[in-house]
Coordinates of C-alpha atoms in Angstrom, one line a residue:
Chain A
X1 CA 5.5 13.4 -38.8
X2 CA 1.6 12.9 -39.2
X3 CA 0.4 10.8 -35.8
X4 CA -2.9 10.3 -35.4
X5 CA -4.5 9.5 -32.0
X6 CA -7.9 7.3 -31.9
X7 CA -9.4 8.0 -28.4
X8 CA -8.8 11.6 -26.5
X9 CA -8.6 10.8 -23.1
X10 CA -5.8 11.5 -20.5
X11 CA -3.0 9.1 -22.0
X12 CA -4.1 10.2 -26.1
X13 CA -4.6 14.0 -24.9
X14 CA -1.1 13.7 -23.0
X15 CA 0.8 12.4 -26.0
X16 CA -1.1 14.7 -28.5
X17 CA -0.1 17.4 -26.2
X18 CA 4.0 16.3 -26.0
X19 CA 4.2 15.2 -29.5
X20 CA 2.8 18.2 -30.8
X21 CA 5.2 20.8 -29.1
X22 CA 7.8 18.6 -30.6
X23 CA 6.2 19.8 -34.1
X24 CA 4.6 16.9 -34.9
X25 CA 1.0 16.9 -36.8
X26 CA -1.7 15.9 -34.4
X27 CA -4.7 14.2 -36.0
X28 CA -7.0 12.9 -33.4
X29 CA -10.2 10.8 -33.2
X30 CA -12.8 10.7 -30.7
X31 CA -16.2 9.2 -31.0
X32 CA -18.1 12.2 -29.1
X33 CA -17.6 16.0 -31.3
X34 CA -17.3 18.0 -28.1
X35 CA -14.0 16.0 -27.3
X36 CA -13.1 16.7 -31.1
X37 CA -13.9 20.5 -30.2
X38 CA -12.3 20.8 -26.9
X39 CA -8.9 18.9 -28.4
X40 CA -8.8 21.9 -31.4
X41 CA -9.8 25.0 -28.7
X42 CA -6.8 23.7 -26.4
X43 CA -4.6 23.3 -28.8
X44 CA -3.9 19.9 -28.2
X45 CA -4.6 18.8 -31.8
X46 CA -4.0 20.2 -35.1
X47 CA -7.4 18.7 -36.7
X48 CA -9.9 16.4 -35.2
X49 CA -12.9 14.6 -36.2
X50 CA -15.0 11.5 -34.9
X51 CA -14.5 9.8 -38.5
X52 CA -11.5 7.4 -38.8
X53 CA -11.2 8.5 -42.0
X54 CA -9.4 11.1 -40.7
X55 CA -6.4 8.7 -40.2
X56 CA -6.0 7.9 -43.6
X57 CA -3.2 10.9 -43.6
X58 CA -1.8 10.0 -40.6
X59 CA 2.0 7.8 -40.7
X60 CA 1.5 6.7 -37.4
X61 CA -1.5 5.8 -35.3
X62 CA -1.8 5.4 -31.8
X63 CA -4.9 3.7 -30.4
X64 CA -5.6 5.4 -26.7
X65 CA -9.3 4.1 -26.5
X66 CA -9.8 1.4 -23.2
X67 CA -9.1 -2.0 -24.1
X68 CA -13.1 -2.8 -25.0
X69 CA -13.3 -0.6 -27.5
X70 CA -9.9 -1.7 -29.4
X71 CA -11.5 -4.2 -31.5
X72 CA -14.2 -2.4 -33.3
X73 CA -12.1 0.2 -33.5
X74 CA -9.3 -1.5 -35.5
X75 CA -11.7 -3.1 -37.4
X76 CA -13.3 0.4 -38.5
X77 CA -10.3 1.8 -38.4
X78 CA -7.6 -0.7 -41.1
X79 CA -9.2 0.2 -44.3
X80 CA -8.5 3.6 -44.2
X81 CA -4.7 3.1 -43.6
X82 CA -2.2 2.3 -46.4
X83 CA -0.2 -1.0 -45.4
X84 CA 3.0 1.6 -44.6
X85 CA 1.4 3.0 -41.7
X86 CA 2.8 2.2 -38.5
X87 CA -0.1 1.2 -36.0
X88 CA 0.9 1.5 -32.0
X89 CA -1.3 1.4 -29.0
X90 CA -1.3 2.0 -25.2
X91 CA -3.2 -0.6 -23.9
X92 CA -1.8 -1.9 -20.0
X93 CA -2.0 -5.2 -21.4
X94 CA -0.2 -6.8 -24.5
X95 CA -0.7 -10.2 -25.3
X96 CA -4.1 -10.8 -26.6
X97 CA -3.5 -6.8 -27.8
X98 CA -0.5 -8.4 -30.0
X99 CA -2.5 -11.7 -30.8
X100 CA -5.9 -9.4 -31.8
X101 CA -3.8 -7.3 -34.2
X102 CA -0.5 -8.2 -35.5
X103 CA -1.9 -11.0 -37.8
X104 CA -4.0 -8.3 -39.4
X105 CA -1.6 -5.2 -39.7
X106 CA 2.3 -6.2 -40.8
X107 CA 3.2 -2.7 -39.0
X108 CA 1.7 -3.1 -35.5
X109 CA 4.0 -3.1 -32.7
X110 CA 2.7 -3.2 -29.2
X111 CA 3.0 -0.4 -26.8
X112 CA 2.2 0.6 -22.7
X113 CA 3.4 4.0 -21.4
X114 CA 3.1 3.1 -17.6
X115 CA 2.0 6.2 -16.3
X116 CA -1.1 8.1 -15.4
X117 CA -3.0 10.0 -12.9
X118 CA -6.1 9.4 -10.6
X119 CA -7.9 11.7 -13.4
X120 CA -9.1 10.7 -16.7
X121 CA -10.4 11.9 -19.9
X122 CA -9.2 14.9 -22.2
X123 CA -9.4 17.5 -19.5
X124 CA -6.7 15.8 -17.3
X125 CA -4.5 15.4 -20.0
X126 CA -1.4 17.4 -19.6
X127 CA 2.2 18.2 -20.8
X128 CA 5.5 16.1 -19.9
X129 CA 3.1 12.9 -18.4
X130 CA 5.4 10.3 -19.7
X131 CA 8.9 12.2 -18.5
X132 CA 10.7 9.4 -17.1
X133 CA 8.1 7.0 -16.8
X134 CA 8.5 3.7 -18.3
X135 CA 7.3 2.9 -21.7
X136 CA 7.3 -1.0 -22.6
X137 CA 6.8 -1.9 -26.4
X138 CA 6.4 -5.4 -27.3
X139 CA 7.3 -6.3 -30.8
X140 CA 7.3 -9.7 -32.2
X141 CA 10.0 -12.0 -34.1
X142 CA 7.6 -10.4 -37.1
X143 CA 7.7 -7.3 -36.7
X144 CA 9.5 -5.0 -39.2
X145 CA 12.8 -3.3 -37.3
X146 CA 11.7 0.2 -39.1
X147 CA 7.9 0.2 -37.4
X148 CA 9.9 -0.3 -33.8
X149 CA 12.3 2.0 -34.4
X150 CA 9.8 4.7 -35.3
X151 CA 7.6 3.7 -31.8
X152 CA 10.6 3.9 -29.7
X153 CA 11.7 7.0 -30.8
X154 CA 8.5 8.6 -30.7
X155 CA 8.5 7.5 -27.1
X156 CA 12.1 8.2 -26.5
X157 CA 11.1 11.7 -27.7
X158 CA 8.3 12.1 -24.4
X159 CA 11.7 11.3 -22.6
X160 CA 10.1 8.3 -21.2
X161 CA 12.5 5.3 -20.6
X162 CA 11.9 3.1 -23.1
X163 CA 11.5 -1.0 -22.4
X164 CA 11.7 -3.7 -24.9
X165 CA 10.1 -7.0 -23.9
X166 CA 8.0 -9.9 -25.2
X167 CA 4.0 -9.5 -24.8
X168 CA 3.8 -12.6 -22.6
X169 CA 6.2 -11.8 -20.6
X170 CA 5.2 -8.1 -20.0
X171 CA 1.7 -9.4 -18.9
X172 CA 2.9 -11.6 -16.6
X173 CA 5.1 -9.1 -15.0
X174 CA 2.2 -6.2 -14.9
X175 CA -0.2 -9.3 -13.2
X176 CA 2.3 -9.1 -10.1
X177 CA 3.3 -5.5 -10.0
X178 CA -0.1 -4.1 -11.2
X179 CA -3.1 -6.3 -10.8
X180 CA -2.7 -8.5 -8.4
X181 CA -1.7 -5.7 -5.7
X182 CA -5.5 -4.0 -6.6
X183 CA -7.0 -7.9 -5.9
X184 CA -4.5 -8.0 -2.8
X185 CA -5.4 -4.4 -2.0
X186 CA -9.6 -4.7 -2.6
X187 CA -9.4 -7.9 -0.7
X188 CA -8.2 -6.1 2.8
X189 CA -11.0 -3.3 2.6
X190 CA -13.3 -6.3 2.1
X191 CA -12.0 -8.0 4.7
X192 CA -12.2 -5.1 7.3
X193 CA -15.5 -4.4 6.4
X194 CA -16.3 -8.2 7.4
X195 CA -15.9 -8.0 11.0
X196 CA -18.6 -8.8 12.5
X197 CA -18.8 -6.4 15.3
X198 CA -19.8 -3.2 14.5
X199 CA -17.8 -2.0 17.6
X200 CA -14.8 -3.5 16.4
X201 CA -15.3 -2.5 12.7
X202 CA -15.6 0.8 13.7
X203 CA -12.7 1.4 16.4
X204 CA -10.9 -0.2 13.1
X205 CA -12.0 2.9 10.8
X206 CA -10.9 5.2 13.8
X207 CA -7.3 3.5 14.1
X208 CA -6.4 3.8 10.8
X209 CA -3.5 5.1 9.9
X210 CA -0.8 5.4 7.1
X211 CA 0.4 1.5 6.7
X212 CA -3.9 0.8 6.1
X213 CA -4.0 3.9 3.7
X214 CA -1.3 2.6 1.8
X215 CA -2.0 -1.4 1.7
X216 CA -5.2 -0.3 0.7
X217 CA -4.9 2.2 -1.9
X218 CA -5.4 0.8 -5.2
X219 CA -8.1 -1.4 -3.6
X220 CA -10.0 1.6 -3.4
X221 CA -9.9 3.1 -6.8
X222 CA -11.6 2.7 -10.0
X223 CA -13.9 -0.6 -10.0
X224 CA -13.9 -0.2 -14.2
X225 CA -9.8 -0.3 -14.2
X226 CA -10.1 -3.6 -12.2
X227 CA -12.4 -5.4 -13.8
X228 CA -10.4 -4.4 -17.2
X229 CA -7.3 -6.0 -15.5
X230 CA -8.6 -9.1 -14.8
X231 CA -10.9 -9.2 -17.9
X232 CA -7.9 -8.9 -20.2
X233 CA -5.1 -10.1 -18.5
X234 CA -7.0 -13.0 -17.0
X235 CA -4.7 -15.7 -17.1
X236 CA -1.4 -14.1 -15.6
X237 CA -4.2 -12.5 -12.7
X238 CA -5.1 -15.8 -11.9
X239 CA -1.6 -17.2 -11.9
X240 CA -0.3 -14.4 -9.8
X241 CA -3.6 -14.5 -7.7
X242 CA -2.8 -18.6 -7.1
X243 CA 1.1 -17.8 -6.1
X244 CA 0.1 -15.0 -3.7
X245 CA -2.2 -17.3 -2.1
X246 CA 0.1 -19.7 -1.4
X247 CA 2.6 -17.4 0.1
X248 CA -0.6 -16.1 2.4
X249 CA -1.2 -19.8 3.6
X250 CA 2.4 -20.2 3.9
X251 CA 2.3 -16.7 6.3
X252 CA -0.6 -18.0 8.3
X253 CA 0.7 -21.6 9.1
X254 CA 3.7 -19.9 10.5
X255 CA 1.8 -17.7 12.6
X256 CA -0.4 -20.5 13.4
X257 CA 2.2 -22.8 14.4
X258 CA 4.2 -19.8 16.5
X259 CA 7.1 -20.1 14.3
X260 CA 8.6 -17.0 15.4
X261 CA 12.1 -17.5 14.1
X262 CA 10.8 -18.9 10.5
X263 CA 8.6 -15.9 10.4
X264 CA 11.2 -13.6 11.0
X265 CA 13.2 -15.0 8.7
X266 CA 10.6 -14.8 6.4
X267 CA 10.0 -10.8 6.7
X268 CA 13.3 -10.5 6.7
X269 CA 13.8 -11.6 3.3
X270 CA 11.4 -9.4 2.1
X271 CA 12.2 -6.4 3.5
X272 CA 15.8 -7.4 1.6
X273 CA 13.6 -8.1 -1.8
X274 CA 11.6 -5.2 -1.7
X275 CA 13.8 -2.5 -2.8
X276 CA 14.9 -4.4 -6.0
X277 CA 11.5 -3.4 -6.9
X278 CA 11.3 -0.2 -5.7
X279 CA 14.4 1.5 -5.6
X280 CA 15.5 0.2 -9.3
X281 CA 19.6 0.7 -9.6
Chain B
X1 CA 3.8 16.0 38.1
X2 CA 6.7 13.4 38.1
X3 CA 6.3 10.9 35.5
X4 CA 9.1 7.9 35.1
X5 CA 9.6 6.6 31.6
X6 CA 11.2 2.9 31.5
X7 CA 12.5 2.5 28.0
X8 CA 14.4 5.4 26.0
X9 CA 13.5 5.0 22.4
X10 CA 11.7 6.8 19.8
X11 CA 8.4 6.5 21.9
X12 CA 9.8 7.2 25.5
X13 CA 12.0 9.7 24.4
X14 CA 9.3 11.4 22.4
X15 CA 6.9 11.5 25.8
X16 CA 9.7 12.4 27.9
X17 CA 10.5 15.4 25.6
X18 CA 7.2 16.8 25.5
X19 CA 6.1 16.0 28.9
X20 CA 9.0 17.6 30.4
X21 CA 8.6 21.0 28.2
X22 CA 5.3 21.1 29.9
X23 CA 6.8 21.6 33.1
X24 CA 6.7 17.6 34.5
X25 CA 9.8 16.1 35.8
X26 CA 11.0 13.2 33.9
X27 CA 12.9 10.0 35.4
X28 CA 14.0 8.0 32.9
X29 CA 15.5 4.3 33.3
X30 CA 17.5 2.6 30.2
X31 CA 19.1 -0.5 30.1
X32 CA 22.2 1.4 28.9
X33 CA 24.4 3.5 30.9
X34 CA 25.0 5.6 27.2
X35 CA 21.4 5.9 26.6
X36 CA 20.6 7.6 30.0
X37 CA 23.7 9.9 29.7
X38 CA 22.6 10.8 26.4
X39 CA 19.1 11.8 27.3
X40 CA 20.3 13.5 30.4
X41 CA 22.5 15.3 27.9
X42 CA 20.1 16.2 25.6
X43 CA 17.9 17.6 28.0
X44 CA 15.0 14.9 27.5
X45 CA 14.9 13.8 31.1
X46 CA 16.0 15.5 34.5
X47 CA 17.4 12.5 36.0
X48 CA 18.0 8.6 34.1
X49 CA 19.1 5.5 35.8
X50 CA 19.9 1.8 34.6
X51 CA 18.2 0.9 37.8
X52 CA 14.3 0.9 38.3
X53 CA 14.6 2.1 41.7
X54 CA 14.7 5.7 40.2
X55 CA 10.4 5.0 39.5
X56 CA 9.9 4.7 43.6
X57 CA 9.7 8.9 43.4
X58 CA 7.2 8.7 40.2
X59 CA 3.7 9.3 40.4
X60 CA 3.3 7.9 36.7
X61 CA 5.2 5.3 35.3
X62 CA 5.0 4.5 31.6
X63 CA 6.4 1.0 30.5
X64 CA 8.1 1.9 26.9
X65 CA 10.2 -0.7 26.3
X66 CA 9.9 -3.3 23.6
X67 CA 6.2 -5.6 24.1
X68 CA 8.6 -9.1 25.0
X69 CA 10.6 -6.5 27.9
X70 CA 7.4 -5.8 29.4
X71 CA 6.6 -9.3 32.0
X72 CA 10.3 -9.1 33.3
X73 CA 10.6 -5.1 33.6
X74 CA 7.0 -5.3 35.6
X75 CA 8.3 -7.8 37.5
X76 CA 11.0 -5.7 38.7
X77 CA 9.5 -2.3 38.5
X78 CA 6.5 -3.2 41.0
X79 CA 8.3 -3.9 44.5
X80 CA 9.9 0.0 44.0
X81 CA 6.3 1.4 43.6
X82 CA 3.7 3.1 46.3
X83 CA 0.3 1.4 45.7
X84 CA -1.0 4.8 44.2
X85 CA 1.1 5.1 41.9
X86 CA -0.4 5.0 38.5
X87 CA 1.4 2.7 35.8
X88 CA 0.4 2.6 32.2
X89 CA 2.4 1.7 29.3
X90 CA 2.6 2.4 25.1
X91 CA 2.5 -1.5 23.8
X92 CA 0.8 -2.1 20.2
X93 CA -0.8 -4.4 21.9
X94 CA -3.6 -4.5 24.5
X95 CA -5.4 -7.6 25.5
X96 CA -2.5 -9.7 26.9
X97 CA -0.8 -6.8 28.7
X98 CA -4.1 -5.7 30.6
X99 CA -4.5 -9.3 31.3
X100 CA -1.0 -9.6 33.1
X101 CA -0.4 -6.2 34.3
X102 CA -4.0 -5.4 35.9
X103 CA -4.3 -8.3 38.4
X104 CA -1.2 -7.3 39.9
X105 CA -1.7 -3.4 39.7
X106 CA -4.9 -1.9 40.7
X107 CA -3.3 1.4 38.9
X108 CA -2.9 -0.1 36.1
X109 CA -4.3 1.5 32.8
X110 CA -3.0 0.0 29.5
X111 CA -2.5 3.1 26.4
X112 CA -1.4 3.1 22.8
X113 CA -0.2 6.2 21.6
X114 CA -0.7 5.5 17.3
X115 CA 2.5 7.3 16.6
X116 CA 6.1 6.4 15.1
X117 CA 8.9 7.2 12.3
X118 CA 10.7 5.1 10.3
X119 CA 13.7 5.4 12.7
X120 CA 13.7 3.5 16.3
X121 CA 16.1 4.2 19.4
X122 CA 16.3 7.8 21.6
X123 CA 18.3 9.5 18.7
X124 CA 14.8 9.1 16.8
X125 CA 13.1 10.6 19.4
X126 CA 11.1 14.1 18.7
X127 CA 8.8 16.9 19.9
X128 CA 5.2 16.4 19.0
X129 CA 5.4 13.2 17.9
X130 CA 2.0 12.4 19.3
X131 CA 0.3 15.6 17.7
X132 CA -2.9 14.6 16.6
X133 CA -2.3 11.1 16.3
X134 CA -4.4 8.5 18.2
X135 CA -3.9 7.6 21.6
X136 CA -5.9 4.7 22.7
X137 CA -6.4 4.0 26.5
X138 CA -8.1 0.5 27.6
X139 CA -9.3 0.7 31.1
X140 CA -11.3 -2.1 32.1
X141 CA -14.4 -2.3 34.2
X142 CA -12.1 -2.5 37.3
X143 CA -9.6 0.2 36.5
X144 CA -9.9 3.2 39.3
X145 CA -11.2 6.0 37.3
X146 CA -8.7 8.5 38.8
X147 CA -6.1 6.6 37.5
X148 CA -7.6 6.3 33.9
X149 CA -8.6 10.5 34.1
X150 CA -4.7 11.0 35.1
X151 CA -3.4 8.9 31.9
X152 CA -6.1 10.5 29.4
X153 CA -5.1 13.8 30.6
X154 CA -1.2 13.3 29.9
X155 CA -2.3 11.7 26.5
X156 CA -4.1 15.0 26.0
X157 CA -1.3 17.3 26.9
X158 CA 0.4 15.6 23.9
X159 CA -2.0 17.0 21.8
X160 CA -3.1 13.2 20.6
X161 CA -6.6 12.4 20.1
X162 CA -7.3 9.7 23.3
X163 CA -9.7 6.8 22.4
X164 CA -11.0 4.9 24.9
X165 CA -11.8 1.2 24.1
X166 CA -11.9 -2.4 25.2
X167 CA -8.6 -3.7 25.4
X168 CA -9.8 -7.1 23.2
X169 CA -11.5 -4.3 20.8
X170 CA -8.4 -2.7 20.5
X171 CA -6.3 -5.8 19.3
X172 CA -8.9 -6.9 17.0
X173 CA -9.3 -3.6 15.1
X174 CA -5.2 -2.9 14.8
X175 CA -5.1 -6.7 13.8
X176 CA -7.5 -5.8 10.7
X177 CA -6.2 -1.8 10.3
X178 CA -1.9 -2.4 11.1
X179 CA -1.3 -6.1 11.7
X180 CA -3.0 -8.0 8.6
X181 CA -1.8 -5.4 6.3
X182 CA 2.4 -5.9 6.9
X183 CA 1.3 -9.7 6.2
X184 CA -0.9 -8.8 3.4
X185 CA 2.0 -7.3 2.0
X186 CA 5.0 -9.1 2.9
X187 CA 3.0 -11.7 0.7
X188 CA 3.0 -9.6 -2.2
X189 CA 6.3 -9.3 -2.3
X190 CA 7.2 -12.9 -1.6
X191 CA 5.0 -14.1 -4.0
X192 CA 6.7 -12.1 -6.6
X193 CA 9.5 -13.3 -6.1
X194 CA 8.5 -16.4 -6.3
X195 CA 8.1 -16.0 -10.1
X196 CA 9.8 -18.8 -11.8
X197 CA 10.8 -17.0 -15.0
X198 CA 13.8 -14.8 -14.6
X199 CA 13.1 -12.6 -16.9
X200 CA 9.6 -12.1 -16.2
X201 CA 10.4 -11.5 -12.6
X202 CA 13.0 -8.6 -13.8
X203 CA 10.6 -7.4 -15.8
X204 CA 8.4 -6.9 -12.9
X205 CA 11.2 -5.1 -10.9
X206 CA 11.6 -2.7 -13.8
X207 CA 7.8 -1.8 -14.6
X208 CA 7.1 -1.8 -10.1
X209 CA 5.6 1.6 -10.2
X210 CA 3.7 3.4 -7.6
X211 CA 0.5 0.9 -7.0
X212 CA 3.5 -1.7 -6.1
X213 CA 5.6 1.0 -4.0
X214 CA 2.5 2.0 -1.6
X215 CA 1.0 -1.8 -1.6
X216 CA 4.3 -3.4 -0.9
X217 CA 5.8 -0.6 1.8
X218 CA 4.5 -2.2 5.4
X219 CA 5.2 -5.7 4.4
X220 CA 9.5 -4.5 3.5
X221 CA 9.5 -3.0 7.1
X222 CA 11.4 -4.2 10.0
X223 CA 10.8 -8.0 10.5
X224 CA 10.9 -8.0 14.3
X225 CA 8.2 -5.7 14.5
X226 CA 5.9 -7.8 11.6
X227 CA 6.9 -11.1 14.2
X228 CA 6.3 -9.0 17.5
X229 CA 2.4 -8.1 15.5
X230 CA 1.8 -11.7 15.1
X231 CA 3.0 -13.1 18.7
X232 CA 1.4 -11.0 21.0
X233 CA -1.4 -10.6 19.1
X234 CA -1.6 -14.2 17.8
X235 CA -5.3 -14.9 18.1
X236 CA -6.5 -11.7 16.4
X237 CA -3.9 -11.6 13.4
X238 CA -4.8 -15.2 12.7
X239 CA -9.1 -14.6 12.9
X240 CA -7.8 -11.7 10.4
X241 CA -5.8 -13.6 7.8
X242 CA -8.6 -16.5 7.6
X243 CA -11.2 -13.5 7.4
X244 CA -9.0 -11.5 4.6
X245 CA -8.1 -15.1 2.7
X246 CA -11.8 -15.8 2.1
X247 CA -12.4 -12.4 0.6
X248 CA -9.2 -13.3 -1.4
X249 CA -11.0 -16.8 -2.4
X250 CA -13.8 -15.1 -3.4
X251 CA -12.2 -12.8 -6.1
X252 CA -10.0 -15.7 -7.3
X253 CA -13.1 -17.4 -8.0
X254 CA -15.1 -14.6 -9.4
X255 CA -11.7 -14.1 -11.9
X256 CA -11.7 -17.4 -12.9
X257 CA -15.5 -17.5 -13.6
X258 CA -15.0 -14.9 -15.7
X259 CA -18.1 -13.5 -13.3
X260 CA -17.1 -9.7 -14.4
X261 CA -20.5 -7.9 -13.2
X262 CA -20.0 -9.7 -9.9
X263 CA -16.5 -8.4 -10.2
X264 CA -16.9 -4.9 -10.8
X265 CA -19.7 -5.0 -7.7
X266 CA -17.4 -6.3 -5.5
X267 CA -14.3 -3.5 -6.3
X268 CA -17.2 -0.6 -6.5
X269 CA -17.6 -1.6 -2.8
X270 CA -14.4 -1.4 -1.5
X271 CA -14.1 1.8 -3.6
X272 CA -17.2 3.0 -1.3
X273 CA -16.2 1.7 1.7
X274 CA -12.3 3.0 1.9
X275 CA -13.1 6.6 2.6
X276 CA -14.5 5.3 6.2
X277 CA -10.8 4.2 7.3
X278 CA -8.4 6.9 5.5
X279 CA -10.8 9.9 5.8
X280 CA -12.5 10.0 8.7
X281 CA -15.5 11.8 9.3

């Protein structure tokens, strides 16, 4: 099969990369020619070029550029195809992806591999990223069966485990797993760094140990990936943001009100909910 | 040098086993007649006792039992002790121990050894558990200073890194760095699963990757400890939650504002400013 990949980074270089040693033909697209140059001396393409034009071959394209840039790109990028062509992508959030693109392109079914590194761009991408990582794809009551069979076996084929689930529904859920934690997470480091006395701020940075290093992890990472979040999954962020708060308030009247038994009962139950989460059966 | 330890779990057992290969003789005193044979057995102490009378021959006595033991045990301990006998302890806590211990023991020199496992109880205990982990030691402005140089010696010996601070210091930087963070995150998790759509709320559970795992991990832990965080250091924990809940307030607002330059400032600082807790200088 043809695939073409719009946007070399780590997720587009990573499935060029698997798809390819599964004897696929890789066409990929990037907007700078010493990605295009760097894809075809790695190997990780078959041809590449920073024209979409170069997709007019492909039978299925994958758009791996960040969520900004998926607009102009589709817009550029539809008149080359012919209406057959199955067009995926990879962004982490689906609804307005879904919204932007399926009343334009018949064959569009939503996709999100959910896995990554801390690295980015064509020279962290690498082989077998997606093994056993979940990949959602959201189609629609429209969508034709044959364009989301073709995704999920292509993804099936990474030996990721493939999810099915509606676009609304998926955002939502990556809101309380995905974003919200980095709001949570961003929210302690800016809290710590609050204190008011410098003494106390700084014993704080001296103390800290592995419970702080994890709480406040993806606080700390990319502010881009953030704002990108809560840019385009707004809504379910402010939702999730709105719930967690209440659940805070509801933590600090406890405390406030030395409720040590409905506290405990409290933790309790979450120390029972967690593992649903992290320890899927 | 004979040092007592009252309390045989992870953390007394852990001192006792690395004290005693440095040549001290360990007392140890449990609540349970099976606990002191076991640590007899094992080799952790020399001699172990359900009855506190064993501390009269200590020089050091080191209170290791849970933080709401510690008012009865002293009570108890103190009538076997000579006056120069140094007691110190290993409570999370600092502030309300110093204030109850130290007027009625001149000797008295409160210490935090920043160490622990998953597991709890003397079957969890192990050598160099303390290896360079933190060890903070809160004398006050009255504590003798040969009783202070005896405990930051032994702290030493473990191989621990000793930090001297204000005991008030102390319980308002672990209330930002270890206390706020199980709250933090038991929140997450509650507020989860709090979402009112089934579905979406499985979803979540499926797509929970590692952002969720390492965000959610302090706040699944063992609810007595989260409740024991909160009651003896009350004040603290609550100054921290209203501190953390504005910064949450303010990103809530900036989100719904759509204010993204403002956002992208505010997650580019705590990118900058994490470093300062999880890699010290």
């Amino acid at each position: 099969m043809k695939i073409g990949i719009v946007g070399l980074g780590l997720i587009g270089g990573s499935l060029a990369i698997d798809w390819r040693s599964l004897g696929h033909t890789i066409l990929g697209v990037s907007r700078r020619p010493s990605t295009c140059e760097a894809a075809i001396a790695r190997g990780i393409v078959d041809r590449a070029s920073c024209d979409l034009a170069l997709m007019a071959e492909a039978e299925v394209v994958v758009l791996c550029t960040p969520l900004g840039a998926f607009l102009p790109t589709v817009d550029q990028l539809l008149p080359h195809l012919s209406p057959e062509t199955i067009v995926t992508d990879v962004g982490s959030v689906k609804g307005w992806v879904v919204e932007a693109i399926a009343p334009r392109w018949e064959n569009f079914v939503g996709g999100h591999p959910m896995a990554g590194t801390a690295e980015s761009g064509l020279d962290a991408a690498l082989t077998g990223l997606f093994q056993n990582c979940i990949y959602a794809i959201t189609p629609t009551a429209h969508t034709p069966s044959r364009a989301v069979e073709v995704v999920t076996q292509l993804a099936r084929s990474l030996q990721a485990q493939v999810y099915k689930c509606d676009p609304q529904d998926h955002d939502r859920a990556v809101a309380w797993i995905s974003h919200l934690p980095v709001m949570v997470s961003a929210s302690l480091i800016a809290s710590c760094m609050d204190e008011e006395s410098a003494t106390v701020r700084s014993l704080a940075q001296t103390l800290a140990s592995s419970g702080f290093r994890d709480t406040s992890r993806v606080g700390g990472g990319n502010p881009e990936l953030g704002v990108m979040m809560a840019r385009y999954n707004q809504a379910a962020v402010v939702r999730s943001l709105q719930g967690y708060r209440q659940q805070l308030d509801a933590i600090l009247q406890t405390i406030e009100a030395s409720d040590w038994d409905n506290l405990e009962t409290l933790l309790g139950q979450t120390q029972r909910d967690r593992p649903a989460f992290v320890d899927p059966a």
